Coordinates of C-alpha atoms in Angstrom, one line a residue:
M1 CA -13.6 -0.7 15.6
A2 CA -15.7 -3.3 13.7
P3 CA -17.4 -6.0 15.7
A4 CA -15.8 -9.4 15.7
P5 CA -17.2 -12.0 13.4
D6 CA -19.3 -14.9 14.6
I7 CA -18.1 -17.3 11.8
V8 CA -14.7 -17.3 10.2
V9 CA -14.4 -18.8 6.7
G10 CA -11.1 -19.6 5.1
I11 CA -10.9 -19.9 1.3
D12 CA -8.0 -20.9 -0.8
I13 CA -8.6 -20.7 -4.6
G14 CA -6.2 -23.1 -6.2
Q15 CA -4.8 -23.3 -9.8
T16 CA -6.5 -26.4 -11.5
C17 CA -4.3 -28.0 -14.1
S18 CA -4.1 -31.3 -16.0
V19 CA -1.3 -32.6 -13.8
C20 CA -1.9 -31.3 -10.4
C21 CA -5.5 -30.5 -9.7
F22 CA -5.3 -27.8 -7.0
T23 CA -8.8 -26.6 -6.2
E24 CA -10.8 -24.3 -4.1
I25 CA -10.9 -25.5 -0.5
L26 CA -13.2 -24.1 2.2
T27 CA -12.8 -24.4 5.9
L28 CA -15.3 -23.2 8.5
V29 CA -14.9 -22.4 12.2
D30 CA -17.8 -21.3 14.4
G31 CA -17.3 -19.6 17.7
C32 CA -18.8 -18.1 20.8
I33 CA -18.6 -14.4 20.4
Q34 CA -20.7 -11.8 22.3
G35 CA -23.2 -14.5 23.4
V36 CA -23.9 -15.9 20.0
S37 CA -22.8 -19.5 20.2
Y38 CA -22.5 -22.3 17.7
S39 CA -19.5 -24.3 19.1
L40 CA -19.7 -26.1 22.4
G41 CA -17.4 -23.8 24.4
P42 CA -16.2 -20.3 24.8
D43 CA -13.2 -20.9 22.5
W44 CA -13.1 -21.3 18.7
S45 CA -13.4 -24.9 17.6
E46 CA -11.1 -26.8 15.3
P47 CA -11.4 -26.0 11.6
R48 CA -13.8 -28.2 9.7
S49 CA -13.9 -28.7 6.0
L50 CA -16.9 -28.3 3.6
N51 CA -16.7 -31.6 1.8
R52 CA -19.9 -32.0 -0.3
W53 CA -20.0 -30.4 -3.7
P54 CA -22.5 -30.5 -6.6
C55 CA -21.6 -32.6 -9.6
R56 CA -23.3 -34.0 -12.7
D57 CA -24.4 -37.1 -10.8
G58 CA -25.7 -35.2 -7.7
T59 CA -23.1 -34.6 -4.9
E60 CA -19.5 -35.5 -4.7
K61 CA -17.7 -35.9 -1.4
A62 CA -14.3 -34.2 -1.4
D63 CA -12.3 -31.7 0.6
K64 CA -11.9 -29.6 -2.6
V65 CA -13.8 -28.6 -5.6
A66 CA -12.5 -28.1 -9.1
T67 CA -11.6 -24.5 -10.1
R68 CA -13.5 -24.7 -13.4
V69 CA -16.4 -23.0 -15.1
G70 CA -18.3 -24.0 -18.2
Y71 CA -20.0 -21.7 -20.7
D72 CA -22.6 -22.5 -23.4
R73 CA -20.8 -22.4 -26.7
R74 CA -23.6 -20.5 -28.5
S75 CA -24.9 -18.0 -25.9
G76 CA -21.7 -17.6 -23.8
N77 CA -23.8 -18.0 -20.6
L78 CA -22.4 -19.7 -17.6
V79 CA -23.9 -23.2 -17.3
H80 CA -21.7 -25.3 -15.0
W81 CA -19.0 -24.8 -12.3
G82 CA -16.7 -27.1 -10.3
F83 CA -17.4 -30.8 -10.5
E84 CA -20.4 -30.1 -12.7
T85 CA -18.0 -29.1 -15.5
V86 CA -16.8 -32.1 -17.4
F87 CA -14.8 -32.3 -20.6
G88 CA -16.0 -33.8 -23.8
D89 CA -19.3 -31.9 -24.0
P90 CA -19.4 -30.2 -27.5
E91 CA -21.9 -27.7 -26.3
V92 CA -19.8 -26.4 -23.4
I93 CA -16.5 -24.4 -23.4
V94 CA -14.6 -25.2 -20.2
R95 CA -12.4 -22.6 -18.6
E96 CA -9.8 -23.6 -16.1
Q97 CA -6.2 -22.8 -14.9
F98 CA -7.1 -19.1 -14.8
K99 CA -6.2 -18.1 -11.2
L100 CA -2.7 -16.8 -12.0
N101 CA -3.9 -15.0 -15.2
V102 CA -6.0 -12.5 -13.2
D103 CA -2.7 -10.8 -12.6
Q104 CA -2.0 -8.3 -15.4
E105 CA 1.7 -9.0 -15.1
Y106 CA 1.5 -12.8 -15.4
E107 CA 2.3 -14.3 -18.7
D108 CA 2.1 -17.8 -20.1
D109 CA 2.0 -19.5 -23.5
R110 CA -1.8 -19.5 -23.5
C111 CA -2.0 -15.6 -23.8
I112 CA -5.2 -15.4 -21.7
H113 CA -6.2 -11.8 -21.2
Y114 CA -6.5 -10.8 -17.6
R115 CA -10.0 -9.3 -18.2
D116 CA -11.2 -12.7 -19.4
A117 CA -9.5 -14.5 -16.5
R118 CA -11.1 -12.1 -14.1
R119 CA -14.6 -12.7 -15.6
W120 CA -14.1 -16.5 -15.1
Y121 CA -12.8 -15.9 -11.7
T122 CA -15.8 -13.8 -10.6
D123 CA -18.3 -16.3 -12.1
Y124 CA -16.6 -19.1 -10.2
L125 CA -16.6 -17.1 -7.0
R126 CA -20.3 -16.3 -7.4
C127 CA -21.1 -20.1 -7.7
L128 CA -18.9 -20.8 -4.7
H129 CA -20.7 -18.2 -2.6
R130 CA -24.0 -19.6 -3.6
E131 CA -22.9 -23.1 -2.5
I132 CA -21.6 -21.7 0.9
Q133 CA -25.0 -20.1 1.4
N134 CA -26.7 -23.5 0.7
F135 CA -24.4 -25.1 3.3
F136 CA -25.2 -22.6 5.9
D137 CA -29.0 -22.8 5.2
S138 CA -28.9 -26.5 5.9
S139 CA -26.3 -26.6 8.7
V140 CA -26.2 -23.4 10.8
P141 CA -29.4 -22.1 12.4
R142 CA -30.1 -18.4 11.9
W143 CA -26.7 -17.9 10.1
R144 CA -28.0 -14.9 8.2
E145 CA -28.3 -13.0 11.5
R146 CA -24.6 -13.6 12.2
R147 CA -21.5 -11.8 11.2
I148 CA -19.4 -13.7 8.8
E149 CA -15.8 -13.0 7.8
Y150 CA -14.4 -14.5 4.6
N151 CA -10.6 -14.8 4.7
F152 CA -8.9 -15.4 1.3
S153 CA -5.4 -16.5 0.8
T154 CA -3.1 -14.8 -1.7
P155 CA -0.4 -16.4 -3.8
T156 CA 3.0 -15.2 -2.9
T157 CA 3.6 -14.1 -6.5
W158 CA 0.8 -11.5 -6.0
N159 CA 3.1 -8.9 -4.5
N160 CA 1.4 -5.8 -5.8
P161 CA -1.1 -4.3 -3.3
A162 CA -2.9 -2.6 -6.1
M163 CA -3.6 -5.8 -7.9
I164 CA -4.7 -7.5 -4.6
A165 CA -7.1 -4.6 -4.0
S166 CA -8.6 -5.2 -7.5
I167 CA -9.1 -8.9 -6.6
E168 CA -10.8 -8.0 -3.4
G169 CA -13.2 -5.9 -5.4
L170 CA -14.0 -9.0 -7.6
I171 CA -14.6 -11.1 -4.5
K172 CA -17.0 -8.5 -3.1
A173 CA -18.8 -8.2 -6.5
A174 CA -19.3 -12.0 -6.4
G175 CA -21.5 -11.6 -3.3
F176 CA -19.1 -12.2 -0.4
A177 CA -19.9 -8.7 1.0
D178 CA -23.5 -8.5 -0.1
T179 CA -24.7 -7.4 3.4
S180 CA -23.3 -5.2 6.1
K181 CA -22.7 -8.3 8.3
H182 CA -20.5 -10.1 5.7
T183 CA -16.9 -8.9 5.3
V184 CA -13.9 -9.9 3.1
R185 CA -10.4 -10.0 4.4
M186 CA -7.4 -10.5 2.1
S187 CA -5.5 -12.6 4.5
L188 CA -2.2 -14.4 4.6
T189 CA 0.0 -15.6 1.7
E190 CA -0.3 -19.2 1.0
A191 CA 3.2 -19.9 2.5
E192 CA 2.3 -18.0 5.7
A193 CA -1.0 -19.9 6.2
A194 CA 0.7 -23.3 5.5
A195 CA 3.4 -22.5 8.1
I196 CA 0.7 -21.9 10.8
E197 CA -0.9 -25.2 10.1
A198 CA 2.5 -27.0 10.1
S199 CA 3.3 -25.4 13.5
S200 CA 0.2 -27.0 15.1
T201 CA 2.5 -30.0 15.4
Q202 CA 4.7 -30.1 18.5
Y203 CA 7.7 -27.9 17.6
R204 CA 9.7 -26.2 20.3
P205 CA 10.6 -22.5 20.8
G206 CA 13.8 -21.8 18.9
D207 CA 13.2 -24.3 16.1
I208 CA 13.8 -22.8 12.7
F209 CA 11.9 -24.4 9.8
L210 CA 11.3 -23.7 6.2
I211 CA 7.8 -24.2 4.9
C212 CA 7.7 -25.1 1.2
D213 CA 4.1 -24.8 -0.2
A214 CA 4.3 -26.5 -3.6
G215 CA 1.2 -26.0 -5.6
G216 CA 0.0 -26.4 -9.2
G217 CA 0.7 -22.8 -10.2
T218 CA 3.2 -21.5 -7.6
T219 CA 5.7 -22.7 -5.1
D220 CA 6.2 -20.5 -2.0
V221 CA 8.8 -20.7 0.7
N222 CA 8.9 -19.0 4.1
L223 CA 11.8 -19.2 6.6
L224 CA 10.5 -19.0 10.2
E225 CA 11.6 -19.3 13.8
V226 CA 9.2 -20.6 16.4
K227 CA 8.9 -18.1 19.3
A228 CA 6.0 -19.7 21.2
V229 CA 3.9 -22.8 20.9
G230 CA 0.9 -24.3 22.5
R231 CA -2.4 -22.5 22.6
K232 CA -0.8 -19.2 21.6
L233 CA 1.4 -19.7 18.6
E234 CA 4.0 -17.1 17.6
L235 CA 6.2 -17.3 14.6
E236 CA 8.9 -14.8 13.5
P237 CA 9.9 -14.6 9.9
L238 CA 13.7 -14.5 9.2
D239 CA 13.2 -13.2 5.7
H240 CA 10.4 -12.0 3.5
V241 CA 8.1 -14.7 2.0
E242 CA 9.2 -15.7 -1.5
G243 CA 7.4 -17.4 -4.4
V244 CA 7.8 -18.3 -8.0
S245 CA 5.3 -19.3 -10.7
I246 CA 5.8 -23.0 -11.6
D247 CA 4.6 -24.5 -14.8
P248 CA 2.1 -27.3 -13.9
L249 CA 4.7 -30.0 -14.7
S250 CA 4.8 -28.8 -18.3
L251 CA 2.3 -31.5 -19.3
A252 CA -0.8 -29.4 -18.4
E253 CA -1.1 -28.1 -21.9
E254 CA -0.9 -31.6 -23.4
M255 CA -4.6 -32.0 -22.5
L256 CA -3.9 -34.7 -19.9
R257 CA -6.3 -35.3 -17.1
G258 CA -7.9 -38.1 -15.1
K259 CA -5.3 -40.4 -13.6
F260 CA -2.5 -37.8 -13.7
E261 CA -3.6 -36.2 -10.5
T262 CA -3.4 -39.6 -8.8
L263 CA 0.0 -40.2 -10.4
K264 CA 1.3 -36.8 -9.2
H265 CA 0.4 -37.6 -5.7
S266 CA 1.7 -41.2 -5.8
F267 CA 4.7 -41.0 -8.2
P268 CA 7.2 -42.8 -8.3
N269 CA 4.7 -45.6 -7.2
P270 CA 3.4 -47.7 -8.8
V271 CA 6.7 -48.8 -10.3
A272 CA 5.9 -49.1 -14.0
D273 CA 7.6 -48.2 -17.2
E274 CA 4.6 -46.6 -18.8
F275 CA 1.3 -44.9 -17.9
W276 CA -1.9 -44.5 -19.9
L277 CA -3.7 -41.2 -19.1
D278 CA -7.2 -40.0 -20.2
V279 CA -7.0 -37.2 -22.7
K280 CA -9.1 -34.2 -21.7
G281 CA -12.0 -33.5 -24.1
L282 CA -11.5 -36.7 -26.1
S283 CA -14.6 -38.9 -25.7
G284 CA -15.2 -42.4 -26.9
D285 CA -12.6 -45.0 -28.0
Q286 CA -10.6 -42.9 -30.4
T287 CA -7.1 -43.8 -31.5
F288 CA -4.3 -41.6 -33.0
S289 CA -1.2 -43.7 -33.3
V290 CA 1.1 -40.9 -34.3
A291 CA 0.2 -39.0 -31.1
G292 CA 0.5 -42.1 -29.0
I293 CA -3.2 -42.1 -28.2
A294 CA -5.2 -45.4 -28.1
N295 CA -8.8 -45.7 -26.9
S296 CA -8.8 -42.0 -26.0
K297 CA -5.8 -42.5 -23.7
M298 CA -2.3 -41.1 -24.1
Y299 CA 0.8 -43.2 -23.6
I300 CA 3.4 -41.6 -21.3
N301 CA 6.8 -43.1 -20.8
R302 CA 8.0 -43.2 -17.2
Q303 CA 11.2 -41.3 -18.1
I304 CA 9.2 -38.5 -19.6
L305 CA 7.1 -38.3 -16.5
K306 CA 10.3 -38.3 -14.3
D307 CA 11.9 -35.5 -16.5
A308 CA 8.7 -33.4 -16.1
F309 CA 8.9 -33.7 -12.3
D310 CA 12.7 -33.0 -12.2
R311 CA 12.3 -29.8 -14.2
Q312 CA 10.0 -28.5 -11.5
L313 CA 12.1 -29.9 -8.7
D314 CA 15.1 -27.8 -9.9
K315 CA 13.0 -24.6 -9.4
V316 CA 11.9 -25.8 -5.9
F317 CA 15.6 -26.6 -5.0
E318 CA 16.7 -23.1 -6.2
L319 CA 14.1 -21.5 -3.9
I320 CA 15.1 -23.6 -0.9
D321 CA 18.8 -23.0 -1.5
S322 CA 18.2 -19.3 -1.5
R323 CA 16.7 -19.5 2.0
F324 CA 19.7 -21.5 3.2
A325 CA 21.9 -18.7 1.9
I326 CA 20.0 -16.1 3.8
L327 CA 20.1 -18.1 7.0
I328 CA 23.9 -18.7 6.7
H329 CA 24.8 -15.1 5.9
E330 CA 22.4 -13.1 8.0
F331 CA 22.0 -15.5 11.0
P332 CA 25.3 -17.3 11.2
G333 CA 24.6 -18.8 14.7
K334 CA 21.2 -20.3 13.7
H335 CA 20.5 -23.5 11.8
M336 CA 17.5 -25.0 10.1
S337 CA 15.9 -28.0 11.9
H338 CA 13.0 -28.8 9.6
I339 CA 11.9 -28.5 6.0
I340 CA 8.1 -28.9 5.8
L341 CA 6.3 -29.7 2.6
S342 CA 2.7 -28.7 1.9
G343 CA 0.4 -28.2 -1.0
G344 CA -0.8 -30.5 -3.8
L345 CA 2.7 -31.1 -5.2
G346 CA 4.0 -31.1 -1.7
S347 CA 2.0 -34.4 -1.2
S348 CA 4.0 -36.1 -3.9
P349 CA 6.2 -39.0 -2.6
Y350 CA 8.7 -38.2 -5.3
L351 CA 9.1 -34.6 -4.2
F352 CA 9.4 -35.7 -0.6
E353 CA 12.1 -38.3 -1.4
Q354 CA 14.1 -36.0 -3.6
V355 CA 14.0 -33.1 -1.0
K356 CA 14.9 -35.6 1.7
L357 CA 17.8 -37.0 -0.4
R358 CA 19.2 -33.5 -1.1
Y359 CA 18.9 -31.9 2.3
Q360 CA 18.7 -34.6 4.9
T361 CA 20.5 -37.8 3.8
G362 CA 22.4 -37.0 0.7
G363 CA 25.1 -34.7 2.2
T364 CA 24.4 -32.0 -0.4
S365 CA 22.6 -29.5 2.0
P366 CA 24.0 -25.9 1.8
D367 CA 24.1 -26.0 5.6
R368 CA 27.3 -27.8 6.6
S369 CA 26.7 -27.7 10.3
S370 CA 26.2 -30.8 12.5
T371 CA 22.6 -29.8 13.3
P372 CA 20.3 -32.6 12.1
L373 CA 17.7 -31.5 9.6
T374 CA 14.5 -33.4 9.1
V375 CA 12.2 -33.2 6.0
M376 CA 8.6 -33.6 6.9
R377 CA 5.1 -33.1 5.5
V378 CA 2.0 -31.6 7.1
L379 CA -0.6 -34.2 7.8
E380 CA -3.0 -33.1 5.1
P381 CA -0.9 -31.0 2.7
Q382 CA -3.8 -29.8 0.5
L383 CA -5.7 -28.5 3.5
A384 CA -2.8 -26.7 5.1
V385 CA -3.5 -23.3 3.7
V386 CA -7.1 -23.0 4.6
R387 CA -6.6 -24.4 8.1
G388 CA -3.8 -22.0 8.6
L389 CA -6.0 -19.1 7.5
V390 CA -8.6 -20.0 10.1
R391 CA -6.1 -20.7 12.9
E392 CA -4.4 -17.4 12.5
R393 CA -7.7 -15.4 12.5
T394 CA -9.3 -17.3 15.4
Q395 CA -6.2 -16.8 17.5
Q396 CA -6.6 -13.1 17.0
L397 CA -10.3 -13.3 18.0
S398 CA -9.9 -15.6 21.0
V399 CA -11.9 -14.4 24.0
D400 CA -9.2 -15.8 26.3
M401 CA -6.5 -13.1 26.6
S402 CA -3.9 -15.7 27.4
T403 CA -4.3 -17.2 24.0
S404 CA -5.2 -14.3 21.8
G405 CA -2.8 -12.3 19.7
D406 CA -1.1 -12.2 16.3
V407 CA 0.8 -15.2 15.1
F408 CA 3.2 -12.9 13.4
A409 CA 4.1 -10.2 15.8
I410 CA 6.5 -8.8 13.3
R411 CA 6.7 -9.2 9.5
R412 CA 9.3 -8.7 6.8
S413 CA 8.3 -6.5 3.9
R414 CA 8.0 -8.4 0.6
N415 CA 8.6 -5.2 -1.4
S416 CA 10.2 -1.8 -1.0
Y417 CA 7.8 1.1 -0.8
G418 CA 8.4 4.8 -1.3
V419 CA 6.8 8.2 -1.6
I420 CA 7.5 10.6 -4.5
V421 CA 8.9 13.8 -3.1
R422 CA 11.0 16.8 -4.1
V423 CA 14.4 17.2 -2.3
P424 CA 17.0 20.0 -2.3
Y425 CA 19.7 19.4 -4.9
D426 CA 23.0 18.4 -3.2
E427 CA 25.8 18.2 -5.7
S428 CA 27.8 15.8 -3.5
K429 CA 24.9 13.3 -3.6
H430 CA 23.0 14.1 -6.8
S431 CA 25.6 15.1 -9.4
R432 CA 24.1 12.8 -12.0
L433 CA 20.5 13.6 -11.4
P434 CA 18.4 16.2 -13.3
W435 CA 17.4 19.2 -11.3
I436 CA 15.1 22.2 -11.7
T437 CA 15.4 25.8 -10.5
D438 CA 12.6 27.2 -8.3
P439 CA 11.8 30.6 -9.9
K440 CA 10.8 32.0 -6.5
D441 CA 14.3 31.9 -4.9
Q442 CA 16.5 30.3 -7.6
S443 CA 17.1 27.2 -5.4
R444 CA 17.6 23.9 -7.1
W445 CA 15.4 20.9 -6.5
I446 CA 15.1 17.3 -7.7
E447 CA 11.6 16.4 -8.7
N448 CA 10.1 12.8 -8.6
F449 CA 12.6 11.7 -6.1
V450 CA 11.6 8.4 -4.3
D451 CA 11.9 8.4 -0.6
W452 CA 12.0 4.6 0.1
F453 CA 10.5 4.5 3.6
I454 CA 10.5 0.7 3.7
R455 CA 12.9 -1.7 2.1
Q456 CA 12.4 -5.4 1.1
G457 CA 13.1 -7.7 4.0
Q458 CA 12.9 -4.9 6.6
V459 CA 11.2 -5.8 9.9
I460 CA 7.7 -4.3 10.3
K461 CA 5.5 -4.2 13.4
P462 CA 2.0 -4.4 11.9
D463 CA 0.3 -2.5 14.8
E464 CA 2.7 0.4 14.6
G465 CA 3.4 0.7 10.9
V466 CA 6.0 2.9 9.4
Q467 CA 6.1 6.7 10.0
R468 CA 7.7 9.4 7.8
A469 CA 7.7 13.2 8.3
Y470 CA 7.0 15.4 5.4
S471 CA 6.3 19.1 4.7
A472 CA 4.4 21.1 2.1
T473 CA 4.2 24.7 1.2
I474 CA 0.6 25.7 0.4
P475 CA -0.5 29.0 -1.1
A476 CA -2.9 31.1 1.0
G477 CA -6.5 30.2 0.2
A478 CA -5.6 26.7 -0.9
Q479 CA -5.1 25.2 2.5
H480 CA -8.4 23.2 2.3
S481 CA -7.7 21.8 -1.1
L482 CA -7.4 18.1 -1.7
R483 CA -3.8 17.0 -1.7
H484 CA -2.1 13.8 -3.0
V485 CA 0.6 11.4 -2.1
H486 CA 2.0 9.0 -4.7
I487 CA 3.0 5.6 -3.3
V488 CA 5.4 3.5 -5.4
M489 CA 6.9 0.1 -5.0
S490 CA 9.8 -2.0 -6.2
T491 CA 10.5 -5.7 -6.1
L492 CA 14.2 -5.1 -6.8
P493 CA 16.8 -5.9 -4.1
S494 CA 17.4 -3.0 -1.7
H495 CA 20.8 -2.2 -3.2
Q496 CA 19.3 -1.8 -6.7
L497 CA 16.4 0.5 -5.9
P498 CA 15.8 3.3 -8.4
T499 CA 16.4 6.9 -7.2
L500 CA 13.7 8.5 -9.4
A501 CA 10.2 7.4 -10.1
S502 CA 10.8 7.4 -13.8
Q503 CA 13.6 4.8 -13.6
H504 CA 13.3 1.0 -14.2
G505 CA 11.9 -1.0 -11.4
C506 CA 9.6 1.6 -9.9
K507 CA 5.8 0.9 -10.1
T508 CA 2.9 3.1 -9.0
V509 CA 0.8 1.4 -6.3
A510 CA -1.6 4.0 -5.0
L511 CA -2.6 7.7 -5.1
V512 CA -3.6 8.8 -1.6
H513 CA -5.9 11.8 -1.4
Y514 CA -6.1 13.7 1.9
R515 CA -6.9 17.1 3.3
L516 CA -5.0 18.8 6.1
T517 CA -6.5 21.1 8.7
E518 CA -5.3 24.5 9.7
N519 CA -4.2 22.8 13.0
D520 CA -1.5 21.1 10.9
M521 CA -0.2 24.4 9.4
K522 CA 1.4 27.7 10.2
L523 CA 0.7 30.8 8.3
K524 CA 4.0 32.3 7.1
G525 CA 4.6 36.0 6.3
R526 CA 5.8 37.4 3.0
Q527 CA 9.3 36.6 1.8
L528 CA 11.4 38.6 -0.6
W529 CA 10.9 35.9 -3.2
F530 CA 7.3 35.2 -2.4
R531 CA 4.9 38.1 -2.6
K532 CA 1.9 36.4 -0.9
K533 CA 1.5 34.8 2.4
F534 CA 1.5 31.0 2.5
W535 CA 1.0 28.1 4.7
K536 CA 3.7 25.7 5.9
A537 CA 2.4 22.2 6.7
D538 CA 4.3 19.6 8.7
F539 CA 2.8 16.2 9.2
T540 CA 3.6 12.5 9.4
F541 CA 2.5 10.0 6.8
V542 CA 1.9 6.5 8.3
T543 CA 1.7 3.3 6.3
K544 CA 0.4 0.2 8.0
F545 CA 1.1 -3.2 6.5
G546 CA -1.5 -6.0 6.6
P547 CA -0.7 -9.6 5.4
A548 CA -1.6 -8.5 1.8
D549 CA -2.7 -4.9 1.9
L550 CA -1.7 -1.4 2.8
K551 CA -3.5 1.2 4.9
F552 CA -2.6 4.9 5.4
Q553 CA -3.0 7.5 8.1
I554 CA -2.1 11.2 8.5
L555 CA -0.7 12.4 11.8
G556 CA -0.9 16.2 12.3
R557 CA 1.4 18.3 14.4
Q558 CA 2.7 16.7 17.6
G559 CA 1.7 13.4 16.2
V560 CA -2.0 13.8 16.8
L561 CA -4.4 11.5 14.8
S562 CA -7.3 13.9 14.3
S563 CA -10.7 12.7 13.3
D564 CA -10.4 15.3 10.6
H565 CA -7.8 13.0 9.0
D566 CA -10.2 10.1 8.7
Q567 CA -11.4 11.0 5.3
I568 CA -8.4 9.6 3.4
E569 CA -9.2 8.2 0.0
V570 CA -6.9 5.6 -1.6
A571 CA -6.9 4.9 -5.3
F572 CA -4.9 1.8 -5.9
M573 CA -3.4 1.9 -9.4
E574 CA -2.7 -1.2 -11.5
A575 CA -1.0 -0.9 -14.9
S576 CA -4.4 -0.5 -16.6
N577 CA -5.1 2.6 -14.5
L578 CA -2.0 4.4 -15.9
K579 CA -1.7 6.0 -19.2
V580 CA -0.1 4.1 -22.1
G581 CA 3.6 3.7 -21.4
D582 CA 6.0 1.6 -19.5
N583 CA 6.7 2.4 -15.8
S584 CA 10.3 2.4 -16.7
A585 CA 9.7 5.1 -19.3
A586 CA 8.4 7.9 -16.9
P587 CA 4.6 7.4 -17.2
S588 CA 2.7 10.7 -17.2
V589 CA 1.3 10.1 -13.8
Y590 CA 4.7 11.1 -12.4
Q591 CA 4.7 14.3 -14.3
S592 CA 1.7 15.9 -12.7
S593 CA 2.3 18.9 -10.5
A594 CA 1.1 16.9 -7.5
A595 CA 3.7 14.2 -8.0
S596 CA 6.3 16.0 -5.9
E597 CA 4.2 18.3 -3.8
L598 CA 5.8 16.8 -0.7
S599 CA 9.2 18.0 0.4
M600 CA 12.0 16.5 2.4
G601 CA 14.5 19.0 3.7
S602 CA 14.5 22.8 3.0
K603 CA 16.7 25.6 2.0

């Protein structure tokens, strides 16, 4: 077991846009662990924010730093980052709003290639890491001798563990794991982290609340029940966390900047019929009457601004309504007591008033019970995620056993996960599925069958994981060969899951390589249909679910976790790792002889 960290760092990389500037935020907590003390007591101290960042004029004091990088137009070299990067410099190309584009499956009108976005993302992280080092050098004595753990949030829309594993690799490449004492942890989703910070207020056990973390690129919702409060917080999810990509108020691509961030946080105040906003990249006093630009400022009518907000609010309402529907149908005796807003857009008075009107005072809430519902905001919406990251981790690390433990004792799976197996053909169940004939005994089997061992929304105990028994027939002499398990996933509802790996909605997540020992096998004698002796292996495949990752174990016979099973290698597979072709069109990875080497059932 790895030693506990001495310093926990929470990092939330935000999506910067012209309308809502959601930026990287860093929160630090120092603690007393194994005799190395930085805080004043044996417990972890309250989260504190790093609030001084380099800029063109020296240092800017802010709880956040812009997610931007600037490259020299001629050489292509990185020259600025964060607040140092300003618009209007003809020698510098500014890159921003790239956080969501690091996902291969994300698409927007800008058509940014994910490889470019990942290069900008890595450069930004490298600059951020350097600034963290500068902070520690000037603030924390002998910090290089201490163990540091960097906890990164993940957007709820990043639901593919293979993609998250790739991002973790970028983070490490940027320097966050450059020594053996520095580790990276892909931590909670943004909605989960925000919920923890929101729960630091005095809620009571039994309260059910919905956290709505509305940001510049995504809006996430999480429906939770408070199980315990005080120094040991415990929350229980009533459904899987959900998120959608939200266009940054549709005005981001109109090159607006400057005052719009202020307007976003203060709208509908001040009450005015028109606004003049600085145009990004337009220096001097330039006027283009046709475009509504005067003195390098663009005229925006109040109604246009309101319409932009309302289009995004409709998406937020749709998400919230879906959680009400789940609560009403699956938990008929329970009622929501609070809707809590967080995130940059969550700090908007306009969003707050509209959500309050719809669900608290307007009589249009989907929940028709008499239970009063209150719409609230976290105290500092833009800091909710990073503070939640730190609170969750430090509760786990607390030296006081009465306050230590997981905030989420159970989780609900965001996706469905399965293993590719071969199963005996049963005409009563499989009449419409293709089958093959085994030449050894003329038995019929279905290849590339997906055994869905976890389904979306299913309750998971992180410490136990999910276990599934499988068997394999291994020729004599091949018992020490490397074997493979194909892990697939689907984001489709449970009742729409594909049966075969080649069908629509099934994505490859990982290829797990493992070796069994002879202790896991029995040597079988010759059969009439099989001239040589063979090994029959029976074992249990275990999947453990972290907040944003997957881990695997092999249990041998009698459920023994042997040290021989430690050498499991996992190759996470994004779309770029597969051969050309759509997952829905039976990619060749499924056609390998190893794809269905596991069996369920026998004849």
